[in-house]
Coordinates of C-alpha atoms in Angstrom, one line a residue:
X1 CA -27.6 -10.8 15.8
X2 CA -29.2 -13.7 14.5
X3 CA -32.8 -12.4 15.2
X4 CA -32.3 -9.8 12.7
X5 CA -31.4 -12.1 9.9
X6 CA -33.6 -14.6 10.3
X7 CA -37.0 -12.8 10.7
X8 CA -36.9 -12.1 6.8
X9 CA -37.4 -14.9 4.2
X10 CA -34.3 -12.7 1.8
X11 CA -31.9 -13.4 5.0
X12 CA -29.3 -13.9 2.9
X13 CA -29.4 -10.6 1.0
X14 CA -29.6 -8.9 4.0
X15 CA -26.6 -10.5 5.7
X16 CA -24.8 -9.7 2.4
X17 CA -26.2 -6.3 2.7
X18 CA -25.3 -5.2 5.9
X19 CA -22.0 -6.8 5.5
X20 CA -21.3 -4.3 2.2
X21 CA -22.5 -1.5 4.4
X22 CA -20.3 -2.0 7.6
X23 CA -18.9 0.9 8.2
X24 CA -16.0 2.6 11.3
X25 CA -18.1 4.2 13.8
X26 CA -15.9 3.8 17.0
X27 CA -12.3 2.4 17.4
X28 CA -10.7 -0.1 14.5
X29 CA -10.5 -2.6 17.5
X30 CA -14.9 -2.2 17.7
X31 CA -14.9 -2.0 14.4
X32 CA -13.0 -5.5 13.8
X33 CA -15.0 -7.0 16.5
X34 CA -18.6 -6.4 14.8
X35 CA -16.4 -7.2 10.9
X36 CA -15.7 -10.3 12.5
X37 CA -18.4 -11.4 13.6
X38 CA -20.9 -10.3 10.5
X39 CA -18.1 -12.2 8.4
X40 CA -18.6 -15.3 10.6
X41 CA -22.3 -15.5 9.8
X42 CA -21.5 -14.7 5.7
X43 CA -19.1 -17.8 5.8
X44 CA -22.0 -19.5 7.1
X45 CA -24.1 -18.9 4.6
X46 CA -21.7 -18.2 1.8
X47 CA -18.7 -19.9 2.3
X48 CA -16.8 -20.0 -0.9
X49 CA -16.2 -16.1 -0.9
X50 CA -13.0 -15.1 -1.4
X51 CA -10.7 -13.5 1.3
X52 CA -10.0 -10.4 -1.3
X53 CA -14.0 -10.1 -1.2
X54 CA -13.7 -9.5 2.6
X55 CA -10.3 -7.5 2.3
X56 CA -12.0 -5.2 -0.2
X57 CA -15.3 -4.6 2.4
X58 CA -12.8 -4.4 5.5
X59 CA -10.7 -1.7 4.1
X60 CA -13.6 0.3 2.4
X61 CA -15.6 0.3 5.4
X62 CA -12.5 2.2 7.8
X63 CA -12.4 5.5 8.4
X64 CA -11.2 7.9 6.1
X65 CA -7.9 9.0 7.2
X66 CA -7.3 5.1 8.1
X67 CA -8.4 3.7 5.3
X68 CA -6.0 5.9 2.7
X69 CA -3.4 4.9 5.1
X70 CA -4.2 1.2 4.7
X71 CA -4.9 1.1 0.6
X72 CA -1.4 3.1 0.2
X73 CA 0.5 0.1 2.4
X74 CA -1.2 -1.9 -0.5
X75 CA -1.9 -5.2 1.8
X76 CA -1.8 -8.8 0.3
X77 CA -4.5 -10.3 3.1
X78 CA -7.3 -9.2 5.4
X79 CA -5.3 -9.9 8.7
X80 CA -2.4 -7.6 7.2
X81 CA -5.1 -4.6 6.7
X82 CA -6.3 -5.3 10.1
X83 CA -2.9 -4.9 11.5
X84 CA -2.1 -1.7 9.5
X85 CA -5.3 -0.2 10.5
X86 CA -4.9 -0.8 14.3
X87 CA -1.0 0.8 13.9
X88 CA -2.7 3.8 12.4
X89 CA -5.5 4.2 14.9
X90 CA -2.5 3.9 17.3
X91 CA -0.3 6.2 15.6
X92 CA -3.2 8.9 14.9
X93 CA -3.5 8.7 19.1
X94 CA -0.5 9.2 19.7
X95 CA 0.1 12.1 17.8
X96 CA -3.5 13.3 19.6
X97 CA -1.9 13.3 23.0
X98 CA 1.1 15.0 22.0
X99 CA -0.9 17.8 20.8
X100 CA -1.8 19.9 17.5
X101 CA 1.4 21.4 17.0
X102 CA 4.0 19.2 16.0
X103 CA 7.6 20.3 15.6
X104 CA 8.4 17.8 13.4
X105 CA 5.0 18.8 10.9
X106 CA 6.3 22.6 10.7
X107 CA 10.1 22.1 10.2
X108 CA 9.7 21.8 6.3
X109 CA 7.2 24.1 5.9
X110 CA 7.4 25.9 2.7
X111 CA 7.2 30.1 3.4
X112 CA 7.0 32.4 0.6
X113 CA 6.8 36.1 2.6
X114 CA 8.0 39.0 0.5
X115 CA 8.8 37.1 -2.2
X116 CA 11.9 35.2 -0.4
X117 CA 11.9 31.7 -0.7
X118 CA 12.7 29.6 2.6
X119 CA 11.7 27.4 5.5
X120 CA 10.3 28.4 8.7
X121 CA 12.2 28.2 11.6
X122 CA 12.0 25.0 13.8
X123 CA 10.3 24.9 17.1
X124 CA 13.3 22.9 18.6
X125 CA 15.4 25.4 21.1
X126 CA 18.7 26.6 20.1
X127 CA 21.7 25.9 21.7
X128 CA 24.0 28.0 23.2
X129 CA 27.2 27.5 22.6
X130 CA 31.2 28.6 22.5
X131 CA 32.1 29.5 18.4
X132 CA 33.2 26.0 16.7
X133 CA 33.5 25.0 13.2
X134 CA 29.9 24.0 13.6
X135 CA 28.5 27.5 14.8
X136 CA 30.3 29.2 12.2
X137 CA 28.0 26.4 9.7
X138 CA 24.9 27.3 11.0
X139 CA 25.7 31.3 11.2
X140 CA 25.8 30.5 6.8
X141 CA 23.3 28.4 6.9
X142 CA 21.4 30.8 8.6
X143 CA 22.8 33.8 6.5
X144 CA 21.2 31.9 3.5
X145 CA 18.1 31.2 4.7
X146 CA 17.8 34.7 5.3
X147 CA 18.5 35.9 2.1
X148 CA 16.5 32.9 0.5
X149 CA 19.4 30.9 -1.3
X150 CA 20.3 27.6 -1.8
X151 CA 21.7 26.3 1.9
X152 CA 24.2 23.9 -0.5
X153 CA 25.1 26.7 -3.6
X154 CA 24.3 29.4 -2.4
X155 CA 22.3 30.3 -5.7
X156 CA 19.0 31.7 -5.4
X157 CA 16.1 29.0 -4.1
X158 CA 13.5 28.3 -5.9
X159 CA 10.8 25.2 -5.3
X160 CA 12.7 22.2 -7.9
X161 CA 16.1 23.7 -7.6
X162 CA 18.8 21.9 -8.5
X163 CA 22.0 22.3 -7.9
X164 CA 24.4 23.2 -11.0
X165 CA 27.7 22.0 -9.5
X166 CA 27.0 18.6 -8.1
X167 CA 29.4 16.8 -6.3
X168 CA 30.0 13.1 -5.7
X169 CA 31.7 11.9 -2.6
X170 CA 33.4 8.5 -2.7
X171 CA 35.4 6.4 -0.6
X172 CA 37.5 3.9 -2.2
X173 CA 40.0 1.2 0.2
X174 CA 42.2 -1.8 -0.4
X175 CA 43.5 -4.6 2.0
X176 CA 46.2 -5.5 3.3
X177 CA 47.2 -9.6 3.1
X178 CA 50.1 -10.8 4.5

């Protein structure tokens, strides 16, 4: 690496260059490994920069779906960003292995056929069961769904529906001494 720099007589633009031009090609963890060490050799040369300087380039030069990942978590220092980029390389391989479809992705999808408004159906099995309380719950909820109301009102549903009667649950309890 230090071939590269030193066989020009502008070595220090082009360190700063190809440090503002780093960019994810592989994994974060290859990616951190060449950020590293190109950051090493600015210190070197440059070592007043500020940390923000190299936060800004670290986070800038991750990939896409990373990166917005990492500016949203808003991090404070460079060794933060690196660990919320490596937890969402890890989290986007994760969700690789366990396939495209994700039940938990198409349970609040919003489905607008024939001009009912509702949710589709969740990929999660149903139970069978004797008739309780709770069966005769979902049988409305259900029932609701169908028609395209409110599951809570039971007033039609509309994306920003609100609720007109809204009701406020509270617990209240004293102590004993004595």
């Amino acid at each position: 690496m230090s071939k590269r720099f030193e066989e020009s007589d502008n070595s220090n633009l082009n360190l700063l260059g190809e440090f503002k031009r780093i960019e994810q090609q592989g994994s974060v963890y290859d990616y951190l490994a060449r950020f590293e060490d190109l950051k090493a050799w600015v210190l070197i040369k440059h070592p007043t920069i500020l940390e923000e300087i190299f936060l800004g380039f670290f986070v800038e030069g991750l990939k896409g779906e990373i990166r917005h990942t990492v500016k949203m978590l808003d991090p404070f220092s460079l060794s933060q960003a690196m660990e919320k980029a490596k937890h969402k390389e890890n989290l986007l391989e994760a969700v690789a292995k366990k396939g495209k479809g994700s039940a938990v992705r198409n349970m609040g999808q919003y489905n607008n056929n024939n001009s009912q408004a509702g949710f589709k159906t969740s990929r999660f099995p149903q139970r069978d069961g004797g008739s309780t309380s709770n069966n005769v719950g979902n049988n409305l909820f259900e029932a609701r769904r169908a028609r395209g109301e409110c599951y809570k009102c039971g007033e039609r549903y509309f994306p920003g529906h609100q609720c007109k009667n809204i009701q406020l649950n509270a617990l209240s309890g004293t102590t004993e001494q004595g």
